[in-house]
Amino acid sequence: MSDPAAVQTTLPSEQPALPPAPEVATPSKPAAEASNEAPREVPAPEIKETPKAAEETSATDTAPQSDMLATKATPAEGEKKEPTVTSTPVTTAADAKVPDDDKEPQNTLTERFTRAEWDVLKKFRAELPEIFAEAYTDKSDAKTAPITFWGVPIDPQNPKADARVSVILMKFLRARSLNPTAAREMLVNTLRWRESFNVDAVMKEEFPEDVFGNMGKIYGLDKEKRPVVYNLYGGNSDLKAVFSDVQRFIRWRVALQERSILLLDFNEVDQMIQIHDYAGVSMSSRDANSKAAASEASNIFSSHYPETLYRKFFVNVPTLLSWIFWAFKAIIPSATMAKMSMVGSGDNALRKALLPYVDTKQLPRRYGGDAEAF
């Protein structure tokens, strides 16, 4: 039987021991030999300057994550609202630390929080019991019962005990410009959606290999150890079959997203790279079902997976779709555009765009690398 989400996952380093995350292997080593060693010790953080905060309209994280390139004059098809999203704010050596009066467990990512972010985060964290009670109205113990979110246990009574919880909560705060009221609403809605969508059951669902087997791949890491996720819309994929059942496609796409999330440790790595390949896709393949699926997927990712995307590359895009993309460039926020790259076809163009981020040994040959993959 194929992988439950019909996703081939191959990674060059150990994978977090969080079922049902896929096996991990190097490009030259089978997944079956993937190591289950304990996570390595987190090194002392190096304070780096990160982009200044900027408002943007998110279609998926801070860049559109729709499963087909949007063709309307909006950042993403079917966008129901326009939440403001900020990129990671500038962090300096002077403010990138927890105030001395409240020491707590740290990791590489929390060490980069600014003082302003810490101030908001601590207040936001203290609201977790009420947030859980608001999200899970049918559970009498919601204020005290731990949950697992993106593979990370969250205890509402003691959230600061695990630095990874702070990393996750900060994503919701940054996605709402450090506005705790807006971030609370986003988190409550996400918790409700995960329960109503039944994400755990979707992760166990088996999807037809002949329909989705060639649609999504997780392979390798970028130079900063982020997983690289490939969405393949052309080639051997039968798009009519893929989008014949919109809700089935949405479940499959969420499962792929969740499997990608489980490869983030939230200690050193909390984002992924996505490569959307449109080789062989024509405008005629954009039927009503595919547009509806793209719209719904974009709304889900923008609403419930904040700040999980580092970069997105659109490769082998048909000329007409490229023109549409650039025509709408003026209305897409600059911070969003900074995460998106429209790449042509051919080894030279692909290598020029991708090799600054992904080492040649990690990049499949079809994209100008040396790795033997899918």
Tab-separated table of C-alpha atoms in Angstrom:
chain	number	residue	atom	x	y	z
A	1	MET	CA	0.000	0.000	0.000
A	2	SER	CA	1.274	3.484	-0.794
A	3	ASP	CA	2.128	6.119	1.761
A	4	PRO	CA	-1.090	7.339	3.440
A	5	ALA	CA	-0.774	10.668	1.684
A	6	ALA	CA	0.819	9.215	-1.427
A	7	VAL	CA	3.879	11.352	-0.725
A	8	GLN	CA	7.437	10.217	-1.264
A	9	THR	CA	9.565	11.691	1.469
A	10	THR	CA	13.330	11.546	1.426
A	11	LEU	CA	15.578	13.616	3.654
A	12	PRO	CA	19.330	13.665	4.245
A	13	SER	CA	19.275	13.988	8.029
A	14	GLU	CA	17.503	12.398	10.929
A	15	GLN	CA	13.754	12.936	11.213
A	16	PRO	CA	11.964	13.890	14.442
A	17	ALA	CA	10.505	10.887	16.178
A	18	LEU	CA	6.969	12.124	15.713
A	19	PRO	CA	4.578	9.754	13.963
A	20	PRO	CA	3.279	9.797	11.320
A	21	ALA	CA	6.196	11.756	9.879
A	22	PRO	CA	7.758	10.060	6.843
A	23	GLU	CA	11.105	8.272	6.880
A	24	VAL	CA	14.249	10.277	6.456
A	25	ALA	CA	17.184	9.409	4.275
A	26	THR	CA	20.021	10.987	2.387
A	27	PRO	CA	19.842	11.094	-1.399
A	28	SER	CA	22.242	8.137	-1.511
A	29	LYS	CA	20.850	6.242	1.474
A	30	PRO	CA	17.487	4.415	1.513
A	31	ALA	CA	14.751	5.641	3.805
A	32	ALA	CA	14.793	2.275	5.557
A	33	GLU	CA	18.274	3.092	6.902
A	34	ALA	CA	17.304	6.475	8.222
A	35	SER	CA	18.692	7.212	11.666
A	36	ASN	CA	16.521	7.472	14.757
A	37	GLU	CA	19.184	9.134	16.844
A	38	ALA	CA	18.198	11.695	19.427
A	39	PRO	CA	18.228	15.291	18.237
A	40	ARG	CA	21.632	16.917	18.403
A	41	GLU	CA	22.444	19.507	21.000
A	42	VAL	CA	21.286	22.933	19.926
A	43	PRO	CA	24.338	25.193	19.467
A	44	ALA	CA	24.590	28.628	20.947
A	45	PRO	CA	22.655	30.973	18.725
A	46	GLU	CA	24.281	33.387	16.374
A	47	ILE	CA	22.440	36.653	16.278
A	48	LYS	CA	21.680	37.527	12.692
A	49	GLU	CA	19.876	40.478	11.274
A	50	THR	CA	16.572	39.457	9.786
A	51	PRO	CA	14.229	41.440	7.530
A	52	LYS	CA	12.325	44.349	9.011
A	53	ALA	CA	8.693	43.825	9.810
A	54	ALA	CA	6.363	44.720	7.002
A	55	GLU	CA	2.635	44.446	6.558
A	56	GLU	CA	1.455	42.104	3.888
A	57	THR	CA	-1.568	40.199	2.762
A	58	SER	CA	-1.022	36.472	3.047
A	59	ALA	CA	-2.356	33.857	0.712
A	60	THR	CA	-0.399	31.156	2.466
A	61	ASP	CA	1.926	32.186	5.251
A	62	THR	CA	3.356	35.370	3.775
A	63	ALA	CA	3.298	34.099	0.217
A	64	PRO	CA	0.457	32.538	-1.740
A	65	GLN	CA	0.454	28.790	-1.122
A	66	SER	CA	-2.361	27.996	-3.480
A	67	ASP	CA	-2.016	24.706	-5.235
A	68	MET	CA	-2.371	26.238	-8.651
A	69	LEU	CA	-1.008	29.661	-9.594
A	70	ALA	CA	-3.627	32.365	-8.944
A	71	THR	CA	-4.999	34.114	-12.001
A	72	LYS	CA	-7.174	36.785	-10.401
A	73	ALA	CA	-6.062	40.277	-9.490
A	74	THR	CA	-5.627	39.385	-5.833
A	75	PRO	CA	-2.729	37.808	-3.894
A	76	ALA	CA	-4.650	34.497	-3.802
A	77	GLU	CA	-7.865	33.184	-5.251
A	78	GLY	CA	-10.861	33.091	-2.946
A	79	GLU	CA	-9.195	35.090	-0.230
A	80	LYS	CA	-11.926	35.855	2.293
A	81	LYS	CA	-10.075	38.450	4.303
A	82	GLU	CA	-6.814	40.315	4.292
A	83	PRO	CA	-4.874	39.608	7.473
A	84	THR	CA	-1.720	41.608	7.976
A	85	VAL	CA	1.426	39.562	8.153
A	86	THR	CA	4.896	40.602	9.231
A	87	SER	CA	8.240	39.181	8.337
A	88	THR	CA	10.686	38.378	11.135
A	89	PRO	CA	11.656	41.699	12.713
A	90	VAL	CA	15.195	43.011	13.038
A	91	THR	CA	16.976	41.491	16.030
A	92	THR	CA	20.051	43.072	17.592
A	93	ALA	CA	22.448	41.760	20.203
A	94	ALA	CA	21.000	44.258	22.662
A	95	ASP	CA	17.422	43.061	22.514
A	96	ALA	CA	17.644	39.430	21.388
A	97	LYS	CA	17.354	37.876	24.827
A	98	VAL	CA	14.871	37.078	27.550
A	99	PRO	CA	14.715	39.737	30.262
A	100	ASP	CA	16.939	38.729	33.186
A	101	ASP	CA	14.013	38.693	35.619
A	102	ASP	CA	12.316	35.781	33.878
A	103	LYS	CA	14.744	33.112	32.669
A	104	GLU	CA	13.244	30.101	30.923
A	105	PRO	CA	14.310	27.338	28.516
A	106	GLN	CA	15.644	28.727	25.251
A	107	ASN	CA	16.553	27.434	21.812
A	108	THR	CA	18.162	28.934	18.728
A	109	LEU	CA	14.882	30.405	17.501
A	110	THR	CA	13.639	31.921	20.765
A	111	GLU	CA	17.026	33.558	21.300
A	112	ARG	CA	16.233	35.656	18.227
A	113	PHE	CA	13.027	37.120	19.622
A	114	THR	CA	13.151	40.841	20.305
A	115	ARG	CA	12.311	42.357	23.681
A	116	ALA	CA	9.073	43.699	22.225
A	117	GLU	CA	8.167	40.218	21.016
A	118	TRP	CA	8.929	38.702	24.411
A	119	ASP	CA	6.702	41.226	26.150
A	120	VAL	CA	3.740	40.349	23.932
A	121	LEU	CA	4.494	36.619	23.922
A	122	LYS	CA	4.481	36.258	27.708
A	123	LYS	CA	1.069	37.883	27.955
A	124	PHE	CA	-0.233	35.805	25.045
A	125	ARG	CA	1.090	32.597	26.590
A	126	ALA	CA	-0.663	33.355	29.852
A	127	GLU	CA	-3.979	33.361	27.973
A	128	LEU	CA	-3.598	29.775	26.719
A	129	PRO	CA	-6.033	28.230	29.244
A	130	GLU	CA	-8.740	30.681	28.147
A	131	ILE	CA	-7.810	30.242	24.482
A	132	PHE	CA	-8.156	26.466	24.769
A	133	ALA	CA	-11.467	26.834	26.614
A	134	GLU	CA	-12.754	29.124	23.862
A	135	ALA	CA	-11.628	26.729	21.139
A	136	TYR	CA	-12.823	23.505	22.780
A	137	THR	CA	-16.182	24.500	24.229
A	138	ASP	CA	-17.324	20.884	24.553
A	139	LYS	CA	-14.401	19.858	26.776
A	140	SER	CA	-14.707	20.505	30.498
A	141	ASP	CA	-10.947	20.116	31.019
A	142	ALA	CA	-9.907	22.311	28.092
A	143	LYS	CA	-8.084	24.776	30.353
A	144	THR	CA	-5.796	22.112	31.759
A	145	ALA	CA	-5.578	19.301	29.191
A	146	PRO	CA	-2.399	19.275	27.056
A	147	ILE	CA	-2.720	18.996	23.279
A	148	THR	CA	-0.297	18.179	20.481
A	149	PHE	CA	0.036	20.864	17.839
A	150	TRP	CA	2.318	20.416	14.802
A	151	GLY	CA	3.948	17.543	16.653
A	152	VAL	CA	4.718	19.643	19.737
A	153	PRO	CA	3.013	18.951	23.105
A	154	ILE	CA	1.452	22.123	24.528
A	155	ASP	CA	0.528	22.256	28.219
A	156	PRO	CA	-1.727	25.292	28.741
A	157	GLN	CA	-0.780	25.346	32.420
A	158	ASN	CA	2.967	25.495	31.775
A	159	PRO	CA	3.656	26.536	28.166
A	160	LYS	CA	7.010	28.166	28.873
A	161	ALA	CA	8.522	24.827	29.906
A	162	ASP	CA	9.103	23.970	26.234
A	163	ALA	CA	10.749	26.632	24.075
A	164	ARG	CA	9.170	25.110	20.968
A	165	VAL	CA	5.750	26.233	22.205
A	166	SER	CA	6.969	29.831	22.252
A	167	VAL	CA	8.224	29.451	18.666
A	168	ILE	CA	4.797	28.256	17.509
A	169	LEU	CA	2.892	30.956	19.378
A	170	MET	CA	5.215	33.609	17.975
A	171	LYS	CA	4.167	32.594	14.463
A	172	PHE	CA	0.583	33.572	15.223
A	173	LEU	CA	1.695	36.845	16.797
A	174	ARG	CA	3.935	37.766	13.874
A	175	ALA	CA	1.206	36.841	11.408
A	176	ARG	CA	-0.946	39.474	13.104
A	177	SER	CA	1.697	42.175	13.567
A	178	LEU	CA	2.125	41.329	17.274
A	179	ASN	CA	-1.513	42.160	17.932
A	180	PRO	CA	-2.439	39.673	20.698
A	181	THR	CA	-6.185	40.043	20.160
A	182	ALA	CA	-5.926	39.235	16.452
A	183	ALA	CA	-3.419	36.461	17.136
A	184	ARG	CA	-5.763	34.937	19.709
A	185	GLU	CA	-8.618	34.913	17.206
A	186	MET	CA	-6.374	33.259	14.617
A	187	LEU	CA	-5.200	30.582	17.061
A	188	VAL	CA	-8.725	29.835	18.315
A	189	ASN	CA	-9.974	29.486	14.742
A	190	THR	CA	-7.051	27.226	13.881
A	191	LEU	CA	-7.660	24.941	16.857
A	192	ARG	CA	-11.347	24.695	15.935
A	193	TRP	CA	-10.522	24.035	12.281
A	194	ARG	CA	-8.045	21.275	13.110
A	195	GLU	CA	-10.666	19.513	15.193
A	196	SER	CA	-13.507	19.907	12.685
A	197	PHE	CA	-11.275	18.957	9.746
A	198	ASN	CA	-10.057	15.975	11.791
A	199	VAL	CA	-6.420	16.413	10.854
A	200	ASP	CA	-5.327	13.275	12.727
A	201	ALA	CA	-7.682	11.115	10.665
A	202	VAL	CA	-6.599	12.803	7.425
A	203	MET	CA	-3.005	11.901	8.225
A	204	LYS	CA	-4.015	8.239	8.289
A	205	GLU	CA	-6.103	8.374	5.128
A	206	GLU	CA	-4.902	6.409	2.118
A	207	PHE	CA	-4.993	8.301	-1.171
A	208	PRO	CA	-4.913	6.633	-4.612
A	209	GLU	CA	-1.330	6.197	-5.751
A	210	ASP	CA	-2.316	6.455	-9.408
A	211	VAL	CA	-3.878	9.869	-8.770
A	212	PHE	CA	-1.609	11.516	-6.191
A	213	GLY	CA	1.571	9.452	-6.385
A	214	ASN	CA	3.350	11.978	-8.595
A	215	MET	CA	1.825	15.144	-7.166
A	216	GLY	CA	3.837	15.845	-4.028
A	217	LYS	CA	7.359	15.004	-2.913
A	218	ILE	CA	9.377	15.976	0.134
A	219	TYR	CA	13.051	15.628	-0.691
A	220	GLY	CA	16.217	16.906	0.909
A	221	LEU	CA	17.066	20.031	2.867
A	222	ASP	CA	18.157	23.507	1.944
A	223	LYS	CA	21.445	24.952	3.152
A	224	GLU	CA	19.863	25.964	6.470
A	225	LYS	CA	18.356	22.486	7.055
A	226	ARG	CA	14.831	23.440	6.001
A	227	PRO	CA	12.842	20.667	4.265
A	228	VAL	CA	12.137	21.179	0.570
A	229	VAL	CA	8.630	20.336	-0.659
A	230	TYR	CA	7.875	19.804	-4.345
A	231	ASN	CA	4.375	20.275	-5.779
A	232	LEU	CA	4.278	18.775	-9.277
A	233	TYR	CA	1.333	19.805	-11.421
A	234	GLY	CA	2.518	18.603	-14.804
A	235	GLY	CA	4.457	15.587	-15.973
A	236	ASN	CA	2.716	12.353	-15.110
A	237	SER	CA	-0.061	13.927	-13.052
A	238	ASP	CA	-3.601	13.582	-14.404
A	239	LEU	CA	-4.993	16.922	-13.254
A	240	LYS	CA	-8.532	15.994	-14.211
A	241	ALA	CA	-8.340	13.029	-11.842
A	242	VAL	CA	-6.514	15.028	-9.170
A	243	PHE	CA	-9.212	17.706	-9.016
A	244	SER	CA	-12.208	15.508	-9.806
A	245	ASP	CA	-13.010	15.450	-6.076
A	246	VAL	CA	-12.130	18.832	-4.596
A	247	GLN	CA	-12.500	17.779	-0.954
A	248	ARG	CA	-10.333	14.703	-1.483
A	249	PHE	CA	-7.653	16.939	-2.990
A	250	ILE	CA	-7.887	19.312	0.002
A	251	ARG	CA	-7.442	16.399	2.427
A	252	TRP	CA	-4.437	15.168	0.454
A	253	ARG	CA	-2.914	18.654	0.340
A	254	VAL	CA	-3.387	19.192	4.076
A	255	ALA	CA	-1.785	15.795	4.729
A	256	LEU	CA	1.239	16.836	2.642
A	257	GLN	CA	1.463	20.091	4.584
A	258	GLU	CA	1.243	18.296	7.920
A	259	ARG	CA	3.954	15.816	6.929
A	260	SER	CA	6.163	18.725	5.965
A	261	ILE	CA	5.454	20.455	9.290
A	262	LEU	CA	6.474	17.332	11.208
A	263	LEU	CA	9.962	17.708	9.735
A	264	LEU	CA	10.398	21.056	11.506
A	265	ASP	CA	11.979	20.754	14.956
A	266	PHE	CA	11.016	24.289	16.106
A	267	ASN	CA	14.389	24.462	17.841
A	268	GLU	CA	16.542	25.457	14.882
A	269	VAL	CA	14.202	25.077	11.910
A	270	ASP	CA	10.615	26.333	11.725
A	271	GLN	CA	10.042	26.984	8.011
A	272	MET	CA	10.160	25.129	4.696
A	273	ILE	CA	10.912	25.821	1.057
A	274	GLN	CA	8.323	25.006	-1.599
A	275	ILE	CA	8.946	24.431	-5.292
A	276	HIS	CA	5.833	24.459	-7.486
A	277	ASP	CA	6.530	22.856	-10.854
A	278	TYR	CA	4.141	23.678	-13.707
A	279	ALA	CA	5.901	21.742	-16.465
A	280	GLY	CA	3.272	20.483	-18.899
A	281	VAL	CA	0.446	22.557	-17.409
A	282	SER	CA	-1.696	24.579	-19.811
A	283	MET	CA	-4.387	27.170	-19.267
A	284	SER	CA	-6.941	24.623	-20.471
A	285	SER	CA	-6.219	22.486	-17.406
A	286	ARG	CA	-7.504	25.279	-15.174
A	287	ASP	CA	-11.083	24.104	-14.858
A	288	ALA	CA	-13.659	25.082	-12.227
A	289	ASN	CA	-12.633	22.289	-9.865
A	290	SER	CA	-8.947	23.176	-9.916
A	291	LYS	CA	-9.761	26.830	-9.260
A	292	ALA	CA	-12.066	25.927	-6.367
A	293	ALA	CA	-9.384	23.664	-4.905
A	294	ALA	CA	-6.728	26.366	-5.211
A	295	SER	CA	-9.005	28.901	-3.550
A	296	GLU	CA	-9.856	26.658	-0.607
A	297	ALA	CA	-6.276	25.492	-0.120
A	298	SER	CA	-5.003	29.078	-0.138
A	299	ASN	CA	-7.535	30.090	2.489
A	300	ILE	CA	-6.619	27.134	4.716
A	301	PHE	CA	-2.887	27.801	4.551
A	302	SER	CA	-3.177	31.547	5.081
A	303	SER	CA	-5.530	31.076	8.029
A	304	HIS	CA	-4.018	28.064	9.791
A	305	TYR	CA	-0.326	27.712	8.879
A	306	PRO	CA	1.197	31.135	9.592
A	307	GLU	CA	4.875	31.857	9.035
A	308	THR	CA	5.772	28.311	7.953
A	309	LEU	CA	7.041	29.233	4.466
A	310	TYR	CA	10.561	30.556	3.927
A	311	ARG	CA	10.685	30.699	0.123
A	312	LYS	CA	8.463	29.631	-2.769
A	313	PHE	CA	9.655	29.024	-6.315
A	314	PHE	CA	7.329	28.709	-9.300
A	315	VAL	CA	9.280	26.795	-11.950
A	316	ASN	CA	8.568	25.783	-15.543
A	317	VAL	CA	5.604	28.158	-15.571
A	318	PRO	CA	3.800	28.514	-18.930
A	319	THR	CA	4.390	31.864	-20.625
A	320	LEU	CA	0.800	33.034	-20.257
A	321	LEU	CA	0.732	32.308	-16.539
A	322	SER	CA	4.040	34.140	-16.147
A	323	TRP	CA	2.568	37.224	-17.785
A	324	ILE	CA	-0.412	37.107	-15.455
A	325	PHE	CA	1.899	36.816	-12.440
A	326	TRP	CA	3.964	39.842	-13.413
A	327	ALA	CA	0.874	41.838	-14.329
A	328	PHE	CA	-0.329	41.463	-10.749
A	329	LYS	CA	3.082	42.128	-9.195
A	330	ALA	CA	2.178	45.742	-8.458
A	331	ILE	CA	-0.696	44.767	-6.154
A	332	ILE	CA	1.198	42.071	-4.232
A	333	PRO	CA	2.864	43.388	-1.042
A	334	SER	CA	6.640	43.721	-1.344
A	335	ALA	CA	7.263	41.459	1.649
A	336	THR	CA	5.248	38.730	-0.066
A	337	MET	CA	7.054	39.199	-3.360
A	338	ALA	CA	10.364	38.872	-1.543
A	339	LYS	CA	9.493	35.256	-0.752
A	340	MET	CA	8.336	34.386	-4.266
A	341	SER	CA	10.379	33.681	-7.376
A	342	MET	CA	9.067	33.065	-10.872
A	343	VAL	CA	11.625	30.856	-12.607
A	344	GLY	CA	11.824	29.872	-16.253
A	345	SER	CA	12.768	26.460	-17.560
A	346	GLY	CA	16.099	24.887	-18.412
A	347	ASP	CA	19.025	23.883	-16.211
A	348	ASN	CA	20.698	27.293	-16.251
A	349	ALA	CA	17.624	29.190	-15.058
A	350	LEU	CA	16.757	26.568	-12.460
A	351	ARG	CA	20.288	26.305	-11.100
A	352	LYS	CA	20.631	30.081	-10.898
A	353	ALA	CA	17.421	30.357	-8.870
A	354	LEU	CA	17.689	27.284	-6.655
A	355	LEU	CA	21.380	26.629	-5.943
A	356	PRO	CA	21.790	29.701	-3.701
A	357	TYR	CA	19.342	27.951	-1.358
A	358	VAL	CA	19.698	24.218	-2.041
A	359	ASP	CA	23.052	22.467	-2.391
A	360	THR	CA	23.611	20.622	-5.661
A	361	LYS	CA	23.791	17.299	-3.790
A	362	GLN	CA	20.327	17.932	-2.363
A	363	LEU	CA	18.737	19.214	-5.579
A	364	PRO	CA	17.162	16.675	-7.985
A	365	ARG	CA	18.704	16.429	-11.453
A	366	ARG	CA	15.504	17.630	-13.078
A	367	TYR	CA	16.112	21.011	-11.419
A	368	GLY	CA	19.806	21.248	-12.260
A	369	GLY	CA	21.220	19.408	-9.247
A	370	ASP	CA	23.072	16.119	-8.840
A	371	ALA	CA	20.633	14.187	-6.640
A	372	GLU	CA	18.944	11.086	-8.020
A	373	ALA	CA	15.354	11.720	-6.972
A	374	PHE	CA	11.863	11.190	-8.333
